[in-house]
Tab-separated table of C-alpha atoms in Angstrom:
chain	number	residue	atom	x	y	z
A	1	UNK	CA	-22.028	37.292	136.479
A	2	UNK	CA	-18.887	39.087	135.245
A	3	UNK	CA	-18.956	37.082	132.018
A	4	UNK	CA	-22.660	36.603	131.389
A	5	UNK	CA	-23.872	40.164	132.040
A	6	UNK	CA	-21.585	41.968	129.528
A	7	UNK	CA	-22.220	39.353	126.830
A	8	UNK	CA	-25.964	39.337	127.436
A	9	UNK	CA	-26.157	43.126	127.580
A	10	UNK	CA	-24.184	43.416	124.327
A	11	UNK	CA	-26.460	40.932	122.545
A	12	UNK	CA	-29.569	42.693	123.849
A	13	UNK	CA	-28.324	46.153	122.804
A	14	UNK	CA	-27.410	44.954	119.318
A	15	UNK	CA	-30.772	43.194	118.965
A	16	UNK	CA	-32.652	46.295	120.149
A	17	UNK	CA	-30.626	48.548	117.837
A	18	UNK	CA	-31.214	46.339	114.802
A	19	UNK	CA	-34.924	45.998	115.607
A	20	UNK	CA	-35.311	49.765	116.106
A	21	UNK	CA	-33.434	50.541	112.862
A	22	UNK	CA	-35.501	48.001	110.923
A	23	UNK	CA	-38.837	49.327	112.226
A	24	UNK	CA	-37.873	53.004	111.896
A	25	UNK	CA	-36.520	52.795	108.381
A	26	UNK	CA	-39.339	50.618	107.116
A	27	UNK	CA	-41.848	53.024	108.657
A	28	UNK	CA	-40.191	56.224	107.450
A	29	UNK	CA	-39.139	55.220	103.981
A	30	UNK	CA	-41.262	52.320	102.753
A	31	UNK	CA	-44.628	52.583	104.566
A	32	UNK	CA	-46.216	54.812	101.877
A	33	UNK	CA	-45.400	52.112	99.313
A	34	UNK	CA	-46.718	49.298	101.536
A	35	UNK	CA	-43.353	47.528	101.362
A	36	UNK	CA	-41.564	45.793	104.235
A	37	UNK	CA	-37.907	44.928	103.675
A	38	UNK	CA	-36.651	42.357	106.186
A	39	UNK	CA	-33.017	42.776	107.192
A	40	UNK	CA	-32.924	46.486	106.487
A	41	UNK	CA	-32.053	47.111	110.133
A	42	UNK	CA	-29.059	44.760	110.069
A	43	UNK	CA	-27.756	46.414	106.912
A	44	UNK	CA	-28.298	49.899	108.366
A	45	UNK	CA	-26.595	49.111	111.681
A	46	UNK	CA	-23.643	47.515	109.866
A	47	UNK	CA	-23.351	50.520	107.548
A	48	UNK	CA	-23.694	52.957	110.466
A	49	UNK	CA	-21.029	51.233	112.561
A	50	UNK	CA	-18.643	51.090	109.600
A	51	UNK	CA	-19.232	54.766	108.786
A	52	UNK	CA	-18.812	55.795	112.426
A	53	UNK	CA	-15.589	53.775	112.679
A	54	UNK	CA	-14.235	55.343	109.492
A	55	UNK	CA	-15.023	58.871	110.677
A	56	UNK	CA	-13.607	58.304	114.166
A	57	UNK	CA	-10.428	56.765	112.784
A	58	UNK	CA	-9.819	59.635	110.377
A	59	UNK	CA	-10.763	62.390	112.801
A	60	UNK	CA	-9.331	61.149	116.101
A	61	UNK	CA	-7.051	58.128	115.901
A	62	UNK	CA	-4.679	59.140	113.087
A	63	UNK	CA	-3.875	62.577	114.557
A	64	UNK	CA	-3.260	60.988	117.976
A	65	UNK	CA	-0.957	58.341	116.490
A	66	UNK	CA	0.926	60.996	114.496
A	67	UNK	CA	1.349	63.162	117.615
A	68	UNK	CA	2.505	60.149	119.659
A	69	UNK	CA	5.049	59.173	116.969
A	70	UNK	CA	6.398	62.742	116.800
A	71	UNK	CA	6.749	62.735	120.575
A	72	UNK	CA	8.586	59.390	120.596
A	73	UNK	CA	10.931	60.476	117.817
A	74	UNK	CA	12.120	63.413	119.953
A	75	UNK	CA	12.970	61.496	123.144
A	76	UNK	CA	16.725	60.695	122.950
A	77	UNK	CA	17.025	56.987	123.866
A	78	UNK	CA	13.460	56.076	122.959
A	79	UNK	CA	13.954	57.573	119.485
A	80	UNK	CA	16.636	55.028	118.556
A	81	UNK	CA	14.670	52.048	119.839
A	82	UNK	CA	11.275	53.157	118.496
A	83	UNK	CA	12.449	54.107	115.005
A	84	UNK	CA	14.469	50.884	114.662
A	85	UNK	CA	11.538	48.697	115.672
A	86	UNK	CA	9.116	50.691	113.506
A	87	UNK	CA	11.357	50.404	110.441
A	88	UNK	CA	11.844	46.668	111.041
A	89	UNK	CA	8.079	46.192	111.339
A	90	UNK	CA	7.474	48.216	108.168
A	91	UNK	CA	10.063	46.085	106.387
A	92	UNK	CA	7.883	43.033	107.048
A	93	UNK	CA	4.377	44.394	106.548
A	94	UNK	CA	4.384	48.081	105.656
A	95	UNK	CA	4.335	49.922	102.375
A	96	UNK	CA	8.153	49.922	102.426
A	97	UNK	CA	8.274	46.112	102.487
A	98	UNK	CA	11.949	45.176	102.212
A	99	UNK	CA	11.974	41.402	102.683
A	100	UNK	CA	10.714	40.587	99.217
A	101	UNK	CA	13.837	39.026	97.647
A	102	UNK	CA	14.460	35.630	99.254
A	103	UNK	CA	17.883	34.112	98.597
A	104	UNK	CA	20.141	31.260	99.626
A	105	UNK	CA	23.619	32.331	100.659
A	106	UNK	CA	26.634	30.064	100.705
A	107	UNK	CA	28.372	30.120	104.089
A	108	UNK	CA	30.989	27.522	103.129
A	109	UNK	CA	31.175	24.474	100.828
A	110	UNK	CA	28.670	22.437	102.835
A	111	UNK	CA	26.478	25.070	104.573
A	112	UNK	CA	23.922	27.419	103.057
A	113	UNK	CA	21.392	29.704	104.702
A	114	UNK	CA	18.097	31.328	103.730
A	115	UNK	CA	17.802	35.095	103.898
A	116	UNK	CA	16.510	38.223	102.203
A	117	UNK	CA	18.425	40.826	100.200
A	118	UNK	CA	17.889	44.153	101.967
A	119	UNK	CA	20.405	46.349	100.132
A	120	UNK	CA	22.162	45.874	96.805
A	121	UNK	CA	24.245	49.042	96.975
A	122	UNK	CA	26.926	48.868	99.673
A	123	UNK	CA	29.167	51.503	98.102
A	124	UNK	CA	28.915	53.576	101.300
A	125	UNK	CA	30.941	50.782	102.941
A	126	UNK	CA	33.213	50.472	99.871
A	127	UNK	CA	31.842	46.968	99.269
A	128	UNK	CA	30.789	47.249	95.640
A	129	UNK	CA	30.849	43.494	94.969
A	130	UNK	CA	28.623	42.555	97.941
A	131	UNK	CA	24.970	42.761	98.919
A	132	UNK	CA	23.321	42.977	102.349
A	133	UNK	CA	21.428	39.816	103.268
A	134	UNK	CA	19.293	39.601	106.412
A	135	UNK	CA	18.956	36.084	107.833
A	136	UNK	CA	16.184	35.805	110.447
A	137	UNK	CA	16.482	33.407	113.367
A	138	UNK	CA	14.030	30.590	113.985
A	139	UNK	CA	11.368	31.054	116.672
A	140	UNK	CA	12.592	34.569	117.347
A	141	UNK	CA	12.256	38.137	116.108
A	142	UNK	CA	15.949	38.615	115.553
A	143	UNK	CA	18.493	37.807	112.911
A	144	UNK	CA	21.893	38.593	111.452
A	145	UNK	CA	22.904	40.936	108.673
A	146	UNK	CA	25.610	39.582	106.396
A	147	UNK	CA	27.523	41.310	103.611
A	148	UNK	CA	27.815	38.546	101.027
A	149	UNK	CA	29.601	38.384	97.684
A	150	UNK	CA	27.046	38.472	94.899
A	151	UNK	CA	28.434	35.244	93.456
A	152	UNK	CA	27.481	33.433	96.675
A	153	UNK	CA	23.858	34.638	96.577
A	154	UNK	CA	21.294	32.537	94.737
A	155	UNK	CA	17.696	33.831	94.294
A	156	UNK	CA	14.837	31.658	95.520
A	157	UNK	CA	11.694	31.757	93.409
A	158	UNK	CA	9.208	31.279	96.222
A	159	UNK	CA	6.874	33.810	97.838
A	160	UNK	CA	8.839	35.769	100.463
A	161	UNK	CA	6.096	35.254	103.086
A	162	UNK	CA	6.427	31.485	102.629
A	163	UNK	CA	10.210	31.698	103.049
A	164	UNK	CA	9.840	33.797	106.209
A	165	UNK	CA	7.331	31.308	107.624
A	166	UNK	CA	9.712	28.458	106.808
A	167	UNK	CA	12.681	30.181	108.491
A	168	UNK	CA	10.791	31.272	111.613
A	169	UNK	CA	9.329	27.782	112.058
A	170	UNK	CA	12.826	26.250	111.805
A	171	UNK	CA	11.892	24.431	108.618
A	172	UNK	CA	8.851	22.697	110.091
A	173	UNK	CA	6.211	24.257	107.794
A	174	UNK	CA	5.785	23.297	104.175
A	175	UNK	CA	6.658	25.786	101.452
A	176	UNK	CA	3.935	26.472	98.925
A	177	UNK	CA	5.555	27.295	95.587
A	178	UNK	CA	4.323	30.146	93.395
């Protein structure tokens, strides 16, 4: 009953809403022209739900998220954790995407590692001949940041999302070249 009733009620409400919208719109708009447009209700309900979602998101959700983020950025310990995780997430998927330059770095003569250049200017650390390379771990949301000599960094001409998938899967997935 706990599974069937909510699913059945949802289907019935959607059906009734689509049927009502179809009959109402056809009657109000197209009856004088003696035209009946099947599917008008489905289109109208879809458009109405999308419009309602857009309005609610703009009017209610964004201000709440902005307030919540301001609150979190003022709490002392939470601020450090939240901003670090948020910036890391934005580096992967946000507008400030930072992991877009995949490279192979040379660890020693026989070992190399895949990573992403995250910073080319390390002059603040007085390391003008090095770049920052982030190397993610497999099957984990962690990694190491290395400062590597530019001569030991070789660009990889493959989509960065494919490289990330390859690293995280421990080399199990296939790389699709650009």
